[in-house]
Amino acid sequence: MSEHFFHFQGEGGDIVDGYMDIRKANLNDPEGYRYRLSETCPQYAAHKNTVETDYETSLVQAVYQYVKKSQNTAYLQTVINGKTVEQRMDEALQYLMNEKFNKQYGLITGATTADWGDVQSEHPWGVAIDENTHYTIDIYDNAMLVLAIDNFKEIAVNKAYGEKWKSVKKQLITNIRKHLWDSQRQKFIPHIYLNGSPFPETFDENQVYYHGGTAVAILAGLLTKEEIAHANQRMLENVEKAHAQTIGLTMYPTYPTGSFQNVGMHPYGYQNGGDWTWFGARMIWGLTENGFIKEAYEELKPMLERVVENKGFNEWYTPAGEPKGSGTFRGEAGVLCRAIEGLQKWAENYQSVSVEEDQGGMILFIFGQSNSANHSVGKYQPEHQVYNYFEGRLYPSSDPLIGATGYGASVWNRLADKLIDEKITTKVTLVPIGVGGVEIAAWAKGGYLYDKLTQPIA
């Protein structure tokens, strides 16, 4: 629950990384986390990774998503340790301006990590700033701040907060474009180093293309549509070069062997070129929000397919698709859910017409196995008035049909055009519910597809 994080909020406004059952926390381990305790939440011990600068912005965005989804604006006035949630959100953002803001560049700072990662290069564990840290400015942290400010301004009950943060956001955007955007290469530079780079001079870090930070920058409104199209094409090219599965690939090329003391950060390992749906799906959000629907749909499919194949939500994947880390990663589930919802919302509003439009035409109710669904090749766009019925609405029909399984083509749009060409009817509505490889008994009463069969008829 987000309020637990506010119980552990520091006096300066900083937010912890996570918390755990205090009975499982080794509070006296000098090599482990420096745990933070709370009198108002004594059952937990909190910990903070200090190399990353996204905990404050992540929590603000999480509260925003909860409030927007639930419409529970009263939550913002919940009092935790004498301050409202809204006040604490403001203090979290203010912490970044007080403690992480670099006046020379007008942007916030953090340690050297791989794109959005939380492992610095100078330590075998790499989660705590120390005397060896190389401080930097990157796109991910700053785009997250712009996005968090946008979210906070939108939901804040006290409109004075909106006025306070409006000018900050404007200046951040100006400085991001000025200092981090490489217009010649059409990409964000990986890092601006403030006290030197930890990597050898022989390594040209500016060749590295950050997928995650770029995706968040798109969500923050930092790129034009032309730049978004170029970014997406670049990501697809990188996926092909890396022989990876999805645009969740963190970066390409990777940092060379030995760049990070953490042994898991080898090329294509963990955050150094691993494939993370956690950020790949955020790119799907950005594509959908900016009208790149076909691209979003096509690039989301492999992310969903591997969830089904592996029967779970995994933290990250190797380029070959081997699942790694947690097999019950809520982060992957959450971002995929929002990606699906985004496409569904678009579909519900896309050229949909009233079901009355099919009056006077022919209705084809299609069910069965793969031949009734989208498991063929050669996608087809009807030339005549052909509709696809789905969940009470009509949509202009095209392959693949909505409501049936598969991502390919079928005969039904072609058949509909033929029927109209032969003047058998003037328009056709397709009601496809086919499921590839299904047994006929599944459609019978008592079968698991019986409701799917009878609901459209009812």
CSV table of C-alpha atoms in Angstrom, one decimal:
chain,number,residue,atom,x,y,z
A,1,MET,CA,0.0,0.0,0.0
A,2,SER,CA,1.3,3.5,-0.9
A,3,GLU,CA,0.6,4.9,2.6
A,4,HIS,CA,3.2,2.6,4.1
A,5,PHE,CA,5.9,4.4,2.1
A,6,PHE,CA,4.7,7.7,3.5
A,7,HIS,CA,5.1,6.3,7.0
A,8,PHE,CA,8.8,5.9,6.3
A,9,GLN,CA,9.2,9.2,4.4
A,10,GLY,CA,12.3,11.1,5.6
A,11,GLU,CA,12.3,14.5,7.3
A,12,GLY,CA,13.6,16.0,4.0
A,13,GLY,CA,10.8,14.3,2.0
A,14,ASP,CA,12.8,11.4,0.5
A,15,ILE,CA,11.0,8.1,-0.1
A,16,VAL,CA,12.3,4.6,0.6
A,17,ASP,CA,12.8,1.8,-1.9
A,18,GLY,CA,10.8,-0.8,-0.2
A,19,TYR,CA,9.9,-2.4,3.2
A,20,MET,CA,9.7,-5.9,4.7
A,21,ASP,CA,8.5,-7.7,7.8
A,22,ILE,CA,10.8,-6.4,10.5
A,23,ARG,CA,11.2,-10.0,11.8
A,24,LYS,CA,13.0,-10.9,8.6
A,25,ALA,CA,15.2,-7.9,8.5
A,26,ASN,CA,18.8,-8.2,9.7
A,27,LEU,CA,19.1,-4.8,11.3
A,28,ASN,CA,22.7,-5.2,12.5
A,29,ASP,CA,24.3,-6.4,9.2
A,30,PRO,CA,27.0,-3.8,8.4
A,31,GLU,CA,27.2,-5.0,4.8
A,32,GLY,CA,23.4,-4.9,4.3
A,33,TYR,CA,20.8,-2.2,4.0
A,34,ARG,CA,20.6,0.6,6.6
A,35,TYR,CA,17.1,0.0,7.6
A,36,ARG,CA,14.7,2.8,8.5
A,37,LEU,CA,12.0,2.2,11.2
A,38,SER,CA,8.8,4.0,11.9
A,39,GLU,CA,6.9,4.3,15.2
A,40,THR,CA,3.6,4.5,13.2
A,41,CYS,CA,4.4,1.4,11.1
A,42,PRO,CA,6.4,-0.7,13.5
A,43,GLN,CA,5.7,-4.1,11.9
A,44,TYR,CA,8.0,-3.2,8.9
A,45,ALA,CA,11.6,-2.2,8.3
A,46,ALA,CA,12.2,0.0,5.3
A,47,HIS,CA,15.3,0.2,3.1
A,48,LYS,CA,16.5,2.7,0.5
A,49,ASN,CA,18.7,2.2,-2.5
A,50,THR,CA,20.5,5.5,-2.8
A,51,VAL,CA,22.0,5.3,-6.3
A,52,GLU,CA,18.7,5.8,-8.1
A,53,THR,CA,16.6,9.0,-8.1
A,54,ASP,CA,13.2,7.6,-9.0
A,55,TYR,CA,11.6,6.5,-5.7
A,56,GLU,CA,10.0,9.9,-5.0
A,57,THR,CA,8.7,10.2,-8.6
A,58,SER,CA,7.5,6.6,-8.8
A,59,LEU,CA,5.4,7.0,-5.6
A,60,VAL,CA,3.8,10.2,-6.9
A,61,GLN,CA,2.9,8.4,-10.2
A,62,ALA,CA,1.6,5.4,-8.3
A,63,VAL,CA,-0.7,7.6,-6.2
A,64,TYR,CA,-1.9,9.3,-9.4
A,65,GLN,CA,-2.8,6.0,-11.0
A,66,TYR,CA,-4.7,4.9,-8.0
A,67,VAL,CA,-6.6,8.1,-7.7
A,68,LYS,CA,-7.5,8.2,-11.4
A,69,LYS,CA,-8.5,4.6,-11.5
A,70,SER,CA,-10.6,4.7,-8.2
A,71,GLN,CA,-11.7,8.3,-8.4
A,72,ASN,CA,-11.0,8.4,-4.7
A,73,THR,CA,-9.7,11.9,-4.5
A,74,ALA,CA,-10.4,11.9,-0.7
A,75,TYR,CA,-7.3,9.7,-0.4
A,76,LEU,CA,-5.2,12.8,-1.0
A,77,GLN,CA,-6.4,14.2,2.3
A,78,THR,CA,-5.6,11.1,4.3
A,79,VAL,CA,-3.4,12.2,7.2
A,80,ILE,CA,-0.2,10.2,7.9
A,81,ASN,CA,2.0,11.4,10.8
A,82,GLY,CA,0.4,14.8,10.8
A,83,LYS,CA,0.5,15.5,7.1
A,84,THR,CA,-1.8,14.7,4.3
A,85,VAL,CA,-0.9,12.5,1.4
A,86,GLU,CA,-1.0,15.5,-0.9
A,87,GLN,CA,1.4,17.4,1.3
A,88,ARG,CA,3.8,14.4,1.4
A,89,MET,CA,3.7,14.1,-2.4
A,90,ASP,CA,4.7,17.8,-2.6
A,91,GLU,CA,7.5,17.2,-0.1
A,92,ALA,CA,8.8,14.1,-2.1
A,93,LEU,CA,9.1,16.2,-5.2
A,94,GLN,CA,10.7,19.1,-3.3
A,95,TYR,CA,13.3,16.7,-1.9
A,96,LEU,CA,14.6,16.2,-5.4
A,97,MET,CA,14.8,19.9,-6.0
A,98,ASN,CA,16.6,20.5,-2.6
A,99,GLU,CA,19.0,17.5,-2.6
A,100,LYS,CA,19.4,16.3,-6.2
A,101,PHE,CA,19.1,19.4,-8.3
A,102,ASN,CA,22.2,20.5,-10.2
A,103,LYS,CA,22.1,24.3,-10.8
A,104,GLN,CA,24.6,24.3,-13.7
A,105,TYR,CA,22.4,22.1,-15.9
A,106,GLY,CA,19.1,22.7,-14.2
A,107,LEU,CA,18.4,19.0,-13.9
A,108,ILE,CA,18.4,16.3,-11.2
A,109,THR,CA,21.3,13.9,-10.6
A,110,GLY,CA,22.0,10.4,-9.5
A,111,ALA,CA,24.7,7.7,-9.6
A,112,THR,CA,26.0,6.0,-12.8
A,113,THR,CA,23.6,3.2,-13.7
A,114,ALA,CA,22.5,1.4,-16.8
A,115,ASP,CA,19.6,3.5,-18.1
A,116,TRP,CA,16.8,3.2,-15.5
A,117,GLY,CA,18.7,0.7,-13.5
A,118,ASP,CA,19.5,0.8,-9.8
A,119,VAL,CA,23.0,-0.8,-9.7
A,120,GLN,CA,26.0,1.5,-9.9
A,121,SER,CA,29.2,0.3,-11.6
A,122,GLU,CA,31.7,0.8,-8.8
A,123,HIS,CA,30.6,-1.8,-6.2
A,124,PRO,CA,29.8,-5.6,-6.3
A,125,TRP,CA,26.3,-4.9,-4.9
A,126,GLY,CA,26.0,-1.4,-6.2
A,127,VAL,CA,23.0,0.0,-4.3
A,128,ALA,CA,24.5,2.6,-2.1
A,129,ILE,CA,26.2,5.9,-2.9
A,130,ASP,CA,29.8,6.0,-1.5
A,131,GLU,CA,33.1,7.6,-2.0
A,132,ASN,CA,33.6,5.8,-5.3
A,133,THR,CA,30.3,7.0,-6.9
A,134,HIS,CA,30.4,8.9,-10.2
A,135,TYR,CA,27.5,11.4,-10.2
A,136,THR,CA,25.6,11.9,-13.4
A,137,ILE,CA,22.5,13.4,-15.1
A,138,ASP,CA,20.4,11.1,-17.3
A,139,ILE,CA,17.1,11.2,-19.2
A,140,TYR,CA,15.3,8.6,-17.1
A,141,ASP,CA,15.4,10.4,-13.7
A,142,ASN,CA,14.5,13.7,-15.3
A,143,ALA,CA,11.7,12.4,-17.5
A,144,MET,CA,10.3,10.7,-14.4
A,145,LEU,CA,10.3,14.0,-12.6
A,146,VAL,CA,8.5,15.8,-15.5
A,147,LEU,CA,5.9,13.0,-15.6
A,148,ALA,CA,5.4,13.0,-11.8
A,149,ILE,CA,4.9,16.8,-11.8
A,150,ASP,CA,2.3,16.5,-14.5
A,151,ASN,CA,0.5,13.8,-12.5
A,152,PHE,CA,0.6,15.7,-9.3
A,153,LYS,CA,-0.6,18.9,-10.9
A,154,GLU,CA,-3.6,17.1,-12.4
A,155,ILE,CA,-4.9,15.5,-9.2
A,156,ALA,CA,-3.8,18.0,-6.5
A,157,VAL,CA,-6.8,19.4,-4.6
A,158,ASN,CA,-4.8,22.5,-3.6
A,159,LYS,CA,-4.3,24.3,-6.9
A,160,ALA,CA,-1.4,26.3,-5.4
A,161,TYR,CA,0.7,23.2,-5.9
A,162,GLY,CA,0.0,23.3,-9.7
A,163,GLU,CA,1.2,26.9,-9.9
A,164,LYS,CA,4.3,26.0,-7.8
A,165,TRP,CA,5.4,23.2,-10.1
A,166,LYS,CA,4.3,24.6,-13.5
A,167,SER,CA,7.4,26.7,-13.9
A,168,VAL,CA,9.7,23.9,-12.6
A,169,LYS,CA,8.3,21.5,-15.3
A,170,LYS,CA,8.8,24.1,-18.0
A,171,GLN,CA,12.4,24.7,-17.1
A,172,LEU,CA,13.1,20.9,-16.8
A,173,ILE,CA,11.8,20.3,-20.3
A,174,THR,CA,13.9,23.1,-21.7
A,175,ASN,CA,17.1,21.8,-20.0
A,176,ILE,CA,16.4,18.2,-21.0
A,177,ARG,CA,16.2,19.2,-24.7
A,178,LYS,CA,19.2,21.4,-24.4
A,179,HIS,CA,21.6,19.1,-22.5
A,180,LEU,CA,20.4,15.5,-23.0
A,181,TRP,CA,18.9,15.3,-26.4
A,182,ASP,CA,21.4,14.6,-29.3
A,183,SER,CA,19.6,16.1,-32.3
A,184,GLN,CA,22.2,14.8,-34.7
A,185,ARG,CA,21.9,11.2,-33.6
A,186,GLN,CA,18.2,11.6,-32.7
A,187,LYS,CA,18.7,10.0,-29.2
A,188,PHE,CA,19.3,10.9,-25.6
A,189,ILE,CA,22.9,10.8,-24.5
A,190,PRO,CA,23.4,8.2,-21.7
A,191,HIS,CA,25.0,10.4,-19.1
A,192,ILE,CA,26.4,13.9,-18.3
A,193,TYR,CA,29.2,13.2,-15.9
A,194,LEU,CA,29.8,15.6,-13.0
A,195,ASN,CA,32.9,14.1,-11.5
A,196,GLY,CA,34.3,11.8,-14.3
A,197,SER,CA,33.2,8.6,-15.9
A,198,PRO,CA,33.8,5.1,-14.4
A,199,PHE,CA,34.2,3.6,-17.9
A,200,PRO,CA,37.4,3.6,-19.9
A,201,GLU,CA,38.0,6.3,-22.5
A,202,THR,CA,38.1,3.6,-25.2
A,203,PHE,CA,34.4,2.9,-24.7
A,204,ASP,CA,32.1,5.3,-26.7
A,205,GLU,CA,29.1,5.4,-24.4
A,206,ASN,CA,27.2,7.7,-26.7
A,207,GLN,CA,26.7,4.7,-29.0
A,208,VAL,CA,24.4,3.2,-26.4
A,209,TYR,CA,20.7,3.7,-27.0
A,210,TYR,CA,18.6,3.6,-23.9
A,211,HIS,CA,15.1,2.1,-24.4
A,212,GLY,CA,13.6,2.6,-21.0
A,213,GLY,CA,14.6,6.2,-20.5
A,214,THR,CA,13.4,7.0,-24.0
A,215,ALA,CA,10.0,5.4,-23.3
A,216,VAL,CA,9.5,7.4,-20.1
A,217,ALA,CA,10.5,10.6,-22.0
A,218,ILE,CA,7.8,9.9,-24.6
A,219,LEU,CA,5.2,9.5,-21.7
A,220,ALA,CA,6.5,12.8,-20.3
A,221,GLY,CA,5.8,14.5,-23.6
A,222,LEU,CA,9.4,15.3,-24.4
A,223,LEU,CA,9.5,14.0,-28.0
A,224,THR,CA,7.6,15.0,-31.1
A,225,LYS,CA,5.6,12.4,-33.1
A,226,GLU,CA,8.3,12.3,-35.7
A,227,GLU,CA,10.9,11.7,-33.0
A,228,ILE,CA,8.7,9.0,-31.4
A,229,ALA,CA,8.4,7.2,-34.8
A,230,HIS,CA,12.1,7.3,-35.2
A,231,ALA,CA,12.7,6.1,-31.6
A,232,ASN,CA,10.3,3.1,-32.1
A,233,GLN,CA,12.1,2.2,-35.4
A,234,ARG,CA,15.4,2.4,-33.7
A,235,MET,CA,14.3,0.2,-30.9
A,236,LEU,CA,13.0,-2.5,-33.4
A,237,GLU,CA,16.4,-2.3,-35.2
A,238,ASN,CA,18.2,-2.8,-31.8
A,239,VAL,CA,16.0,-5.8,-31.0
A,240,GLU,CA,16.9,-7.4,-34.3
A,241,LYS,CA,20.6,-6.7,-33.8
A,242,ALA,CA,20.5,-8.1,-30.2
A,243,HIS,CA,18.5,-11.1,-31.4
A,244,ALA,CA,16.1,-10.2,-28.6
A,245,GLN,CA,12.3,-10.8,-28.3
A,246,THR,CA,10.8,-7.4,-27.6
A,247,ILE,CA,11.5,-3.7,-27.3
A,248,GLY,CA,11.8,-4.3,-23.5
A,249,LEU,CA,15.5,-4.7,-24.3
A,250,THR,CA,17.0,-2.2,-22.0
A,251,MET,CA,19.7,-0.9,-24.4
A,252,TYR,CA,21.8,-1.6,-27.4
A,253,PRO,CA,24.7,-2.0,-27.5
A,254,THR,CA,25.4,-3.1,-24.0
A,255,TYR,CA,28.2,-2.1,-21.7
A,256,PRO,CA,31.2,-4.3,-22.2
A,257,THR,CA,32.2,-7.1,-19.8
A,258,GLY,CA,33.7,-5.8,-16.6
A,259,SER,CA,32.0,-2.4,-16.8
A,260,PHE,CA,30.0,-3.2,-13.6
A,261,GLN,CA,31.5,-4.9,-10.6
A,262,ASN,CA,28.1,-6.6,-10.0
A,263,VAL,CA,28.6,-10.0,-11.7
A,264,GLY,CA,25.0,-10.1,-12.8
A,265,MET,CA,25.6,-7.0,-15.0
A,266,HIS,CA,27.4,-8.8,-17.8
A,267,PRO,CA,26.3,-8.0,-21.4
A,268,TYR,CA,22.6,-8.9,-21.8
A,269,GLY,CA,22.4,-9.7,-18.1
A,270,TYR,CA,19.9,-8.1,-15.7
A,271,GLN,CA,19.8,-4.3,-16.5
A,272,ASN,CA,22.7,-4.3,-18.9
A,273,GLY,CA,20.7,-5.4,-21.9
A,274,GLY,CA,18.2,-7.7,-20.3
A,275,ASP,CA,14.7,-7.7,-21.8
A,276,TRP,CA,12.2,-6.1,-19.3
A,277,THR,CA,8.5,-5.9,-20.1
A,278,TRP,CA,8.4,-3.6,-17.1
A,279,PHE,CA,9.7,-0.9,-19.4
A,280,GLY,CA,8.9,-2.3,-22.8
A,281,ALA,CA,5.2,-2.1,-22.0
A,282,ARG,CA,5.6,1.6,-21.0
A,283,MET,CA,6.8,2.1,-24.6
A,284,ILE,CA,3.5,0.5,-25.6
A,285,TRP,CA,1.6,3.1,-23.5
A,286,GLY,CA,3.5,5.9,-25.2
A,287,LEU,CA,2.8,4.5,-28.7
A,288,THR,CA,-0.9,4.1,-27.9
A,289,GLU,CA,-1.2,7.6,-26.4
A,290,ASN,CA,0.4,9.2,-29.5
A,291,GLY,CA,-1.6,7.3,-32.1
A,292,PHE,CA,0.8,4.6,-33.1
A,293,ILE,CA,-1.9,1.9,-32.6
A,294,LYS,CA,-0.7,-0.7,-35.2
A,295,GLU,CA,2.9,-0.5,-33.8
A,296,ALA,CA,1.6,-0.8,-30.2
A,297,TYR,CA,-0.5,-3.8,-31.0
A,298,GLU,CA,2.2,-5.6,-32.9
A,299,GLU,CA,4.9,-4.9,-30.4
A,300,LEU,CA,2.8,-5.9,-27.4
A,301,LYS,CA,2.0,-9.3,-28.8
A,302,PRO,CA,5.4,-11.0,-28.0
A,303,MET,CA,5.3,-9.7,-24.5
A,304,LEU,CA,1.9,-11.3,-23.9
A,305,GLU,CA,2.9,-14.5,-25.7
A,306,ARG,CA,5.8,-15.2,-23.4
A,307,VAL,CA,3.7,-14.7,-20.3
A,308,VAL,CA,1.3,-17.4,-21.6
A,309,GLU,CA,4.2,-19.6,-22.6
A,310,ASN,CA,6.0,-19.3,-19.3
A,311,LYS,CA,2.7,-19.4,-17.3
A,312,GLY,CA,3.7,-16.4,-15.1
A,313,PHE,CA,4.9,-12.9,-14.9
A,314,ASN,CA,8.7,-12.7,-14.9
A,315,GLU,CA,11.1,-10.0,-13.9
A,316,TRP,CA,13.2,-10.1,-17.0
A,317,TYR,CA,14.2,-12.2,-19.9
A,318,THR,CA,17.4,-13.1,-21.8
A,319,PRO,CA,17.5,-12.2,-25.5
A,320,ALA,CA,16.6,-15.8,-26.2
A,321,GLY,CA,13.5,-15.5,-24.0
A,322,GLU,CA,14.7,-17.4,-20.9
A,323,PRO,CA,12.8,-16.0,-17.9
A,324,LYS,CA,14.9,-14.7,-15.1
A,325,GLY,CA,14.4,-13.3,-11.6
A,326,SER,CA,11.0,-13.4,-9.9
A,327,GLY,CA,8.3,-15.5,-11.5
A,328,THR,CA,5.6,-13.6,-9.8
A,329,PHE,CA,6.7,-10.1,-10.8
A,330,ARG,CA,3.8,-7.7,-10.2
A,331,GLY,CA,5.6,-5.0,-12.2
A,332,GLU,CA,5.2,-7.0,-15.4
A,333,ALA,CA,1.6,-7.8,-14.7
A,334,GLY,CA,0.7,-4.1,-13.9
A,335,VAL,CA,2.3,-2.6,-17.0
A,336,LEU,CA,0.8,-5.2,-19.3
A,337,CYS,CA,-2.6,-4.6,-17.8
A,338,ARG,CA,-2.4,-0.9,-18.5
A,339,ALA,CA,-1.1,-1.5,-22.0
A,340,ILE,CA,-4.1,-3.8,-22.8
A,341,GLU,CA,-6.5,-1.3,-21.3
A,342,GLY,CA,-5.0,1.5,-23.4
A,343,LEU,CA,-5.6,-0.4,-26.6
A,344,GLN,CA,-9.0,-1.4,-25.5
A,345,LYS,CA,-10.0,2.2,-24.8
A,346,TRP,CA,-8.8,3.2,-28.2
A,347,ALA,CA,-10.7,0.3,-29.9
A,348,GLU,CA,-13.9,1.2,-28.1
A,349,ASN,CA,-13.8,4.7,-29.5
A,350,TYR,CA,-12.3,3.9,-32.9
A,351,GLN,CA,-14.9,4.4,-35.6
A,352,SER,CA,-17.4,2.4,-33.7
A,353,VAL,CA,-21.0,2.7,-34.8
A,354,SER,CA,-24.4,1.7,-33.3
A,355,VAL,CA,-25.4,-1.9,-33.8
A,356,GLU,CA,-28.5,-0.6,-35.6
A,357,GLU,CA,-26.2,0.1,-38.6
A,358,ASP,CA,-26.3,-3.6,-39.5
A,359,GLN,CA,-30.0,-3.6,-40.1
A,360,GLY,CA,-30.9,-4.7,-43.6
A,361,GLY,CA,-27.7,-6.5,-44.0
A,362,MET,CA,-26.4,-10.0,-43.5
A,363,ILE,CA,-25.0,-11.3,-40.3
A,364,LEU,CA,-22.4,-14.1,-40.3
A,365,PHE,CA,-22.0,-15.8,-36.9
A,366,ILE,CA,-18.7,-17.6,-37.0
A,367,PHE,CA,-17.4,-20.2,-34.5
A,368,GLY,CA,-15.3,-23.4,-34.5
A,369,GLN,CA,-11.6,-24.1,-34.7
A,370,SER,CA,-8.8,-22.3,-36.5
A,371,ASN,CA,-10.5,-21.9,-39.8
A,372,SER,CA,-13.2,-19.8,-38.1
A,373,ALA,CA,-10.6,-17.6,-36.4
A,374,ASN,CA,-7.4,-15.7,-37.3
A,375,HIS,CA,-5.0,-18.5,-38.0
A,376,SER,CA,-4.5,-18.1,-41.7
A,377,VAL,CA,-2.1,-15.9,-43.7
A,378,GLY,CA,-2.6,-12.9,-46.1
A,379,LYS,CA,-4.4,-10.2,-44.1
A,380,TYR,CA,-7.3,-8.6,-45.9
A,381,GLN,CA,-9.1,-5.2,-45.7
A,382,PRO,CA,-12.7,-5.3,-47.1
A,383,GLU,CA,-13.6,-2.9,-49.8
A,384,HIS,CA,-17.3,-2.8,-49.0
A,385,GLN,CA,-19.5,-2.1,-45.9
A,386,VAL,CA,-18.3,-4.9,-43.6
A,387,TYR,CA,-18.6,-4.7,-39.8
A,388,ASN,CA,-17.0,-6.6,-37.0
A,389,TYR,CA,-19.3,-7.1,-34.0
A,390,PHE,CA,-17.6,-7.2,-30.6
A,391,GLU,CA,-19.1,-6.8,-27.1
A,392,GLY,CA,-22.1,-4.8,-28.2
A,393,ARG,CA,-20.4,-2.5,-30.7
A,394,LEU,CA,-19.7,-2.5,-34.4
A,395,TYR,CA,-16.2,-1.7,-35.9
A,396,PRO,CA,-15.0,-1.4,-39.5
A,397,SER,CA,-13.8,-5.0,-40.2
A,398,SER,CA,-10.3,-6.0,-41.1
A,399,ASP,CA,-7.9,-8.9,-40.3
A,400,PRO,CA,-7.3,-10.0,-37.7
A,401,LEU,CA,-11.0,-10.1,-36.6
A,402,ILE,CA,-11.8,-8.9,-33.1
A,403,GLY,CA,-13.3,-11.7,-30.9
A,404,ALA,CA,-11.6,-14.7,-32.4
A,405,THR,CA,-8.2,-16.2,-31.5
A,406,GLY,CA,-5.0,-15.7,-33.5
A,407,TYR,CA,-3.2,-12.8,-35.0
A,408,GLY,CA,-3.3,-13.6,-38.7
A,409,ALA,CA,-6.0,-13.6,-41.4
A,410,SER,CA,-9.2,-15.5,-42.2
A,411,VAL,CA,-11.6,-16.1,-45.2
A,412,TRP,CA,-14.5,-14.1,-43.7
A,413,ASN,CA,-13.7,-10.6,-44.8
A,414,ARG,CA,-13.1,-11.9,-48.3
A,415,LEU,CA,-16.4,-13.8,-48.2
A,416,ALA,CA,-18.2,-10.7,-47.0
A,417,ASP,CA,-16.9,-8.7,-50.0
A,418,LYS,CA,-17.9,-11.5,-52.4
A,419,LEU,CA,-21.4,-11.6,-51.0
A,420,ILE,CA,-21.7,-7.8,-51.6
A,421,ASP,CA,-20.1,-8.1,-55.0
A,422,GLU,CA,-22.7,-10.7,-56.0
A,423,LYS,CA,-25.5,-8.4,-54.8
A,424,ILE,CA,-26.7,-11.0,-52.3
A,425,THR,CA,-26.6,-8.3,-49.6
A,426,THR,CA,-25.5,-4.6,-49.3
A,427,LYS,CA,-23.6,-5.0,-46.1
A,428,VAL,CA,-22.2,-7.8,-43.8
A,429,THR,CA,-21.7,-8.0,-40.1
A,430,LEU,CA,-19.2,-10.6,-38.9
A,431,VAL,CA,-19.6,-12.0,-35.4
A,432,PRO,CA,-16.4,-14.1,-34.9
A,433,ILE,CA,-15.8,-16.1,-31.7
A,434,GLY,CA,-13.6,-19.0,-33.1
A,435,VAL,CA,-10.9,-20.6,-31.0
A,436,GLY,CA,-8.1,-22.4,-32.6
A,437,GLY,CA,-7.7,-26.1,-31.7
A,438,VAL,CA,-10.8,-26.3,-29.6
A,439,GLU,CA,-12.9,-29.5,-29.2
A,440,ILE,CA,-16.5,-29.3,-30.4
A,441,ALA,CA,-17.7,-30.4,-26.9
A,442,ALA,CA,-16.4,-27.0,-25.5
A,443,TRP,CA,-19.2,-25.3,-27.3
A,444,ALA,CA,-21.9,-27.6,-26.0
A,445,LYS,CA,-24.0,-26.8,-22.9
A,446,GLY,CA,-21.7,-27.3,-19.9
A,447,GLY,CA,-18.6,-26.6,-22.0
A,448,TYR,CA,-16.3,-23.8,-21.1
A,449,LEU,CA,-17.1,-21.9,-24.3
A,450,TYR,CA,-20.9,-22.3,-24.1
A,451,ASP,CA,-21.4,-18.8,-22.7
A,452,LYS,CA,-19.2,-17.3,-25.4
A,453,LEU,CA,-21.4,-19.1,-28.0
A,454,THR,CA,-24.8,-18.0,-26.5
A,455,GLN,CA,-24.1,-14.4,-25.4
A,456,PRO,CA,-23.8,-12.9,-28.9
A,457,ILE,CA,-27.1,-14.6,-29.9
A,458,ALA,CA,-28.9,-13.3,-26.8
